[in-house]
Coordinates of C-alpha atoms in Angstrom, one line a residue:
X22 CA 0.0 0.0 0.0
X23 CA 2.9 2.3 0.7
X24 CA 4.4 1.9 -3.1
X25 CA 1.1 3.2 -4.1
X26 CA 0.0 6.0 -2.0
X27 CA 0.6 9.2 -4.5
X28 CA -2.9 10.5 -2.6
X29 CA -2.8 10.6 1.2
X30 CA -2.9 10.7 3.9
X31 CA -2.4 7.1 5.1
X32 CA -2.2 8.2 8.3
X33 CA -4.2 10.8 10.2
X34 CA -1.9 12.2 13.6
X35 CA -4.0 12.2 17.1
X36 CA -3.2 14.5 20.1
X37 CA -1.5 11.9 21.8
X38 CA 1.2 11.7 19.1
X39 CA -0.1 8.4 18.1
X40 CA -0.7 7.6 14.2
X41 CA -4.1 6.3 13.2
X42 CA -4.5 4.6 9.8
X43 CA -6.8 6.2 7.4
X44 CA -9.0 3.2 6.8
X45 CA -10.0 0.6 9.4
X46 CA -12.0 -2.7 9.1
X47 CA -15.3 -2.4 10.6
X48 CA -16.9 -5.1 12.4
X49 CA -20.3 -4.4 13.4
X50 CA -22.8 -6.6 12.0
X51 CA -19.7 -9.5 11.1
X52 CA -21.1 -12.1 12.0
X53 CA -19.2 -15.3 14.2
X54 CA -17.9 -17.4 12.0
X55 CA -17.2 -14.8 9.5
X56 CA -15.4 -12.1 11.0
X57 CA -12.1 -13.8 12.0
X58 CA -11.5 -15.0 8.0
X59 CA -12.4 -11.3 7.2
X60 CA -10.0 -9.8 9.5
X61 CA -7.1 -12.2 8.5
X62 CA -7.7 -11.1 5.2
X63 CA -7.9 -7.3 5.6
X64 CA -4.8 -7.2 7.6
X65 CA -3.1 -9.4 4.7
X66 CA -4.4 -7.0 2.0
X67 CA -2.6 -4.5 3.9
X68 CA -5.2 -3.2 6.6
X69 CA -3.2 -1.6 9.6
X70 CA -6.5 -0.6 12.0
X71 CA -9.6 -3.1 13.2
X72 CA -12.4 -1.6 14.8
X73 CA -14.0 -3.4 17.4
X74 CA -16.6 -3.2 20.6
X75 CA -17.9 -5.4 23.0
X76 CA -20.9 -5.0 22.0
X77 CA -20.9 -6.6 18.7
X78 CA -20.7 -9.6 20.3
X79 CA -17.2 -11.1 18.3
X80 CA -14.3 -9.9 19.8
X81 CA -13.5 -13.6 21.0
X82 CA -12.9 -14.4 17.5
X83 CA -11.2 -11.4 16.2
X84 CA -8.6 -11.9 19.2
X85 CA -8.3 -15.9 17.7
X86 CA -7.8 -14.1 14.5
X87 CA -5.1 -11.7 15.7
X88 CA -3.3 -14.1 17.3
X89 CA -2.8 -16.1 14.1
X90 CA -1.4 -13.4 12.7
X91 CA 0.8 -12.4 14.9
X92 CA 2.5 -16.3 15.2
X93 CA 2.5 -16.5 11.9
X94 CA 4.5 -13.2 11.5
X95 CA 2.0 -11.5 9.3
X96 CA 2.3 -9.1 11.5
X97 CA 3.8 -8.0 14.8
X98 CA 0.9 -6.0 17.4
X99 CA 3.2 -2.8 17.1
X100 CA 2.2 -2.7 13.4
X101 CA -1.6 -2.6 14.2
X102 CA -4.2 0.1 15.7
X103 CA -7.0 -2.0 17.1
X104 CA -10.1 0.0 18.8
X105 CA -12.5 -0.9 21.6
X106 CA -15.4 0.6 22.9
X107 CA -17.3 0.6 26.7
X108 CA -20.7 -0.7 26.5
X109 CA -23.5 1.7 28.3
X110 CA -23.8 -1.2 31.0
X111 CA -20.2 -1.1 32.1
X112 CA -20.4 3.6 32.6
X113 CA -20.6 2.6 36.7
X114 CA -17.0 4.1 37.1
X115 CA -15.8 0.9 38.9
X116 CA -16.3 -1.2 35.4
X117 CA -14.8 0.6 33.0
X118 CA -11.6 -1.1 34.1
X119 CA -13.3 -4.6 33.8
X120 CA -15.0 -4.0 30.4
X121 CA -11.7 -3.5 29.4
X122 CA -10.6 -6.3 30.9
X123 CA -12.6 -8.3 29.4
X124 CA -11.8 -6.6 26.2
X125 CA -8.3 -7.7 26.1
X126 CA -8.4 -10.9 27.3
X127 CA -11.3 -11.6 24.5
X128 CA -8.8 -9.9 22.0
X129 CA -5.9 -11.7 23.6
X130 CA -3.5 -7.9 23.7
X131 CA -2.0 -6.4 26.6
X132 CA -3.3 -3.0 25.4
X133 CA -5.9 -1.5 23.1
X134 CA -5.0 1.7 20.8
X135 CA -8.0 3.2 21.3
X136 CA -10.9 2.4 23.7
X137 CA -14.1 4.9 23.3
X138 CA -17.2 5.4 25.1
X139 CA -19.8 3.9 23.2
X140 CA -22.9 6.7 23.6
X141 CA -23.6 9.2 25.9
X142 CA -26.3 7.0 27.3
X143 CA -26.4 4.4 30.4
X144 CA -27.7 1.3 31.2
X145 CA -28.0 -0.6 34.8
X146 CA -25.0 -2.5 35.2
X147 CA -25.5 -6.3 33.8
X148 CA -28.3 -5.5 31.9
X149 CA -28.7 -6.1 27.9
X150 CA -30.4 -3.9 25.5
X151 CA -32.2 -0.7 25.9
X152 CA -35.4 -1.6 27.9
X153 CA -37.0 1.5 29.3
X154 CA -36.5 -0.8 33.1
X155 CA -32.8 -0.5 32.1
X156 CA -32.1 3.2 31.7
X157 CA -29.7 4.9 34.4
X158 CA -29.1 8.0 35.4
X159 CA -26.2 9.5 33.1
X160 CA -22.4 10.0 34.9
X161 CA -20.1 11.0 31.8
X162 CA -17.6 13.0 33.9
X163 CA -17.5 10.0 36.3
X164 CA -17.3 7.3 33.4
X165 CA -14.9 9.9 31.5
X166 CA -12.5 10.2 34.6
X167 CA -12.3 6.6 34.9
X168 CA -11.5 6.3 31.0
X169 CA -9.1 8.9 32.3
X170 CA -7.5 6.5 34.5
X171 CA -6.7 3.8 32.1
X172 CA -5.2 5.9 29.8
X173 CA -3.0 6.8 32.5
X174 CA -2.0 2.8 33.6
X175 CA -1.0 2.4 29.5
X176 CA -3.9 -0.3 28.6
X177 CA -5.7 2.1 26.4
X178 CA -3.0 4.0 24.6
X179 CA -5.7 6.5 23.8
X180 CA -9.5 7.5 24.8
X181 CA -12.1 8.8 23.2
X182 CA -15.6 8.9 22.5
X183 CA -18.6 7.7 19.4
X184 CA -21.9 8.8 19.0
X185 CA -21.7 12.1 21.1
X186 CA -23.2 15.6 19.0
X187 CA -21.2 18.9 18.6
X188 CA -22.4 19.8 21.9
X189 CA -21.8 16.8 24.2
X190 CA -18.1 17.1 22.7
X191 CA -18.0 20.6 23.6
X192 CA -19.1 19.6 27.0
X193 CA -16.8 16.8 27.8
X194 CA -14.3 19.0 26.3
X195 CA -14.8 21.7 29.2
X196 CA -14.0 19.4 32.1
X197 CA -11.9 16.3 30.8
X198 CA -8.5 16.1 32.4
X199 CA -7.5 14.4 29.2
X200 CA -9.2 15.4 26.0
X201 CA -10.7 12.3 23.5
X202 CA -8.2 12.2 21.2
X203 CA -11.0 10.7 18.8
X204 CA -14.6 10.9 18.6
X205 CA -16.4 8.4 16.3
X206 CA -19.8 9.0 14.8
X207 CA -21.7 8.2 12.0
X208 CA -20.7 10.3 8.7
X209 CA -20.8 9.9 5.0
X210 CA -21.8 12.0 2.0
X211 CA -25.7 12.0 3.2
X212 CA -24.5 13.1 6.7
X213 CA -21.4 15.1 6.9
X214 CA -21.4 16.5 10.2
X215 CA -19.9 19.9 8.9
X216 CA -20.3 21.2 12.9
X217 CA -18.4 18.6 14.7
X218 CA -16.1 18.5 12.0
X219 CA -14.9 22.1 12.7
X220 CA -15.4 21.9 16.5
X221 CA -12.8 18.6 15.8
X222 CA -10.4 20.7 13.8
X223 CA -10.3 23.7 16.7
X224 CA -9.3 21.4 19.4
X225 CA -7.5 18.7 18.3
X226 CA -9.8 16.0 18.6
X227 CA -9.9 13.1 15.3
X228 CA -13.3 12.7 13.5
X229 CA -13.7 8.8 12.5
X230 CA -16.9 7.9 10.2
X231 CA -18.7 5.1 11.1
X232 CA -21.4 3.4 8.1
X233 CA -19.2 5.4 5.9
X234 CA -21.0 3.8 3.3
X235 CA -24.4 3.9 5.3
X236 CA -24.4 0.1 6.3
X237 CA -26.2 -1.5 3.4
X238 CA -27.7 -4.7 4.5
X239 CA -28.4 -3.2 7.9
X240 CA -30.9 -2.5 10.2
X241 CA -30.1 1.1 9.5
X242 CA -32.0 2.4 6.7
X243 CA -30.3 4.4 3.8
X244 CA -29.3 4.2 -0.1
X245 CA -26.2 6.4 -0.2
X246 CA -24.2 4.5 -2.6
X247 CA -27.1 5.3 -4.7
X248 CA -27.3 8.5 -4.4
X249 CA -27.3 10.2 -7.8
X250 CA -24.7 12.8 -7.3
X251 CA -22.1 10.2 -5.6
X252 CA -22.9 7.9 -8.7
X253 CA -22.2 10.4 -11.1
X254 CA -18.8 11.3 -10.1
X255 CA -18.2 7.6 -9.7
X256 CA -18.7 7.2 -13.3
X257 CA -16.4 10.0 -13.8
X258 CA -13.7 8.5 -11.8
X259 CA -13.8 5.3 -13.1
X260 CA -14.5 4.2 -9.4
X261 CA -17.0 2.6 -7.6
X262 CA -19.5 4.6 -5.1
X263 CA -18.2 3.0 -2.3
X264 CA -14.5 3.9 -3.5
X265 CA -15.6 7.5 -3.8
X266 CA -17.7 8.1 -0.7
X267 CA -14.4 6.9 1.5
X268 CA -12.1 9.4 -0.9
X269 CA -14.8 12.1 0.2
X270 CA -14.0 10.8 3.8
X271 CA -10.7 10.8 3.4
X272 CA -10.4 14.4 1.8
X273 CA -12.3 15.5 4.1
X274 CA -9.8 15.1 6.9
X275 CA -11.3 12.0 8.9
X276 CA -10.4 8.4 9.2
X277 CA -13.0 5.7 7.8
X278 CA -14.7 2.2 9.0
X279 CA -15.6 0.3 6.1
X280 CA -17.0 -2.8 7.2
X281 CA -16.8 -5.9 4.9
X282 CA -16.5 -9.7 4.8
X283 CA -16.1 -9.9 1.3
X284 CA -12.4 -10.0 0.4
X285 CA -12.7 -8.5 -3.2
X286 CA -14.8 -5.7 -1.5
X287 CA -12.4 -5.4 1.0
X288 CA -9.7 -5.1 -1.3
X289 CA -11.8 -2.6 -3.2
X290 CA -12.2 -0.7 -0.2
X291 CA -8.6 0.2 0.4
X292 CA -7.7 1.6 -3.3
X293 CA -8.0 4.6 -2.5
X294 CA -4.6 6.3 -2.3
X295 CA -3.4 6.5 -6.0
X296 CA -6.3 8.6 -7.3
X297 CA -8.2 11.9 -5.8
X298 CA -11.5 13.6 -6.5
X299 CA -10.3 16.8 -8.5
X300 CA -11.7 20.1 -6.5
X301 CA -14.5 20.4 -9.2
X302 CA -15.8 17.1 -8.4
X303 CA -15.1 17.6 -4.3
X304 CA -17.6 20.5 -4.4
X305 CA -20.4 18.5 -5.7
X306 CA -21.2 16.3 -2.4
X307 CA -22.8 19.8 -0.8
X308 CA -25.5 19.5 -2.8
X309 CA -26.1 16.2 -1.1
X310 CA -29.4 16.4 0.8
X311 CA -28.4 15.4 4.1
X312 CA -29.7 13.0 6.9
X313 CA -28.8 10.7 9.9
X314 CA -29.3 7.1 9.4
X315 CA -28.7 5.8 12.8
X316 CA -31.3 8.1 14.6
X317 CA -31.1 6.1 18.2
X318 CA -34.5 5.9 19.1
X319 CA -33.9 3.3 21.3
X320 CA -31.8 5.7 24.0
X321 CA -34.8 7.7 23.7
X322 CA -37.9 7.8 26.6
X323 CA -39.9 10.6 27.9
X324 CA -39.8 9.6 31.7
X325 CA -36.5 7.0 32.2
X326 CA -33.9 8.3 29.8
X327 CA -32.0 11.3 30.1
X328 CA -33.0 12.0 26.4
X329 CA -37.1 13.1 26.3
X330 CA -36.2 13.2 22.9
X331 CA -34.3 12.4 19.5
X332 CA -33.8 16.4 19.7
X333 CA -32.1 16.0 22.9
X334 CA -30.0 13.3 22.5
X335 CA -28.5 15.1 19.2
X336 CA -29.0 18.3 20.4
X337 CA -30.7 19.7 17.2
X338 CA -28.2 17.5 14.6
X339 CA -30.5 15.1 13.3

């Protein structure tokens, strides 16, 4: 990939000095079964950064799959960035250490690159789901100073947080010993998150897209590799729309997920650093009519959740 790489960057710099890898395998919605094969083959098709959570419900077998390649010398564990994320059951600041725990020993690692809190939302401690009986009372400062504290003993190499809006950054920003070096949400060409993207650029902290491609064959609901404007310049490029909505990604300054368990598509989903979208081209995607997929409903109650609304948990950005 290095040969090749006229068009960067491979490599996007967080505050903590470390270097995060422009494209990372996603594994939501990998099944078991299938996600250790894909993650053997992105890493040997030259995939540097895994994205994982406890939540997914497969980190068992990604850590099988990591260990095979690091016996076999595809790769050594310095050579990877491998992300985690706290589940909203685990926010009681005495289990944030566990969760992550139980992280690494699933993932069989010493240390995770990045571990991120997984939405600004709790859930009773145990529980599963998002029950309305589950809902808890939110602590971020609490869970964040505890996120705090593993950074500091070197088994997360760097915190951070996903699915928080402009403001909730801005918040955690305001009274976090240590700043999220990353906050992960959900952005492509339909949703580009202009306002967290500058807030990200004033203060340091990285912009990764999740569903940068809109998770087709999801529960989440959205066409955007059909969208006509994205297809068009596809055609122009000679690429396909999935090549071009990560370029946009790329350009834009933040890293992207794409998930995949389809090795050509995998492949496909990493040529993306010996061509560009020209500046005539770029300018295009803002005439992209623009909407969240992943609305999170579910963190939404009018008595039990901190959120009476989908209004409130985005705070306006939806």
């Amino acid at each position: 990939m290095e040969k090749e790489a006229k068009h960067g960057p491979l490599h996007f710099d967080l505050n903590t000095g470390a270097k995060m890898p422009s494209v990372g395998l996603g594994t939501w919605k990998a099944d078991p079964g299938v996600v250790g094969n894909a993650v053997i083959s992105a890493v040997k098709n030259g995939y540097r950064h895994i994205d994982c959570a406890r939540v997914y419900a497969n980190e068992k077998e990604v850590g099988v799959a990591l260990k095979e390649l690091f016996s076999s010398g595809v790769v050594q564990r310095s050579d990877l960035f491998i992300t985690s994320k706290l589940w909203c059951s685990d926010h009681a600041p005495e289990d944030v250490s566990k969760a992550l725990g139980k992280t690494l020993e699933d993932l069989q690692l010493d240390y995770i690159d990045l571990y991120l809190m997984h939405w600004p939302f709790r859930t009773k401690p145990g529980s599963q789901g998002f029950a309305p009986e589950v809902m808890a009372p939110l602590r971020l400062p609490e869970t964040w100073s505890a996120m705090e504290g593993l950074y500091a003993s070197g088994q997360a190499r760097a915190i951070g947080v996903s699915n928080f809006s402009t403001k909730k950054l801005q918040d955690l920003l305001s009274y976090a010993k240590v700043p999220p070096a990353v906050i992960q949400v959900e952005c492509h060409p339909v949703w580009q998150q202009p306002a967290l993207h500058y807030l990200c650029k004033s203060t340091g902290v990285h912009l990764t897209a999740y569903s940068p491609l809109g998770s087709p064959g999801s529960w989440v609901k959205g066409e955007i590799l059909k969208e006509p404007i994205l297809l068009e310049i596809a055609e122009k490029l000679n690429k396909s729309p999935a090549q071009v909505a990560l370029r946009w990604g790329i350009q834009s300054g933040h890293s992207v997920l794409p998930k995949s368990v389809n090795e050509s598509r995998i492949k496909e989903n990493l040529s993306l650093f010996d061509w560009c979208i020209p500046p005539e081209l770029f300018s295009k995607f803002a005439e992209i009519h623009q909407q969240r997929l992943l609305r999170g409903d579910f963190a939404v109650h009018e008595s039990l959740s901190p959120y009476k609304s989908l209004q409130e948990l985005w705070d306006g950005e939806i």
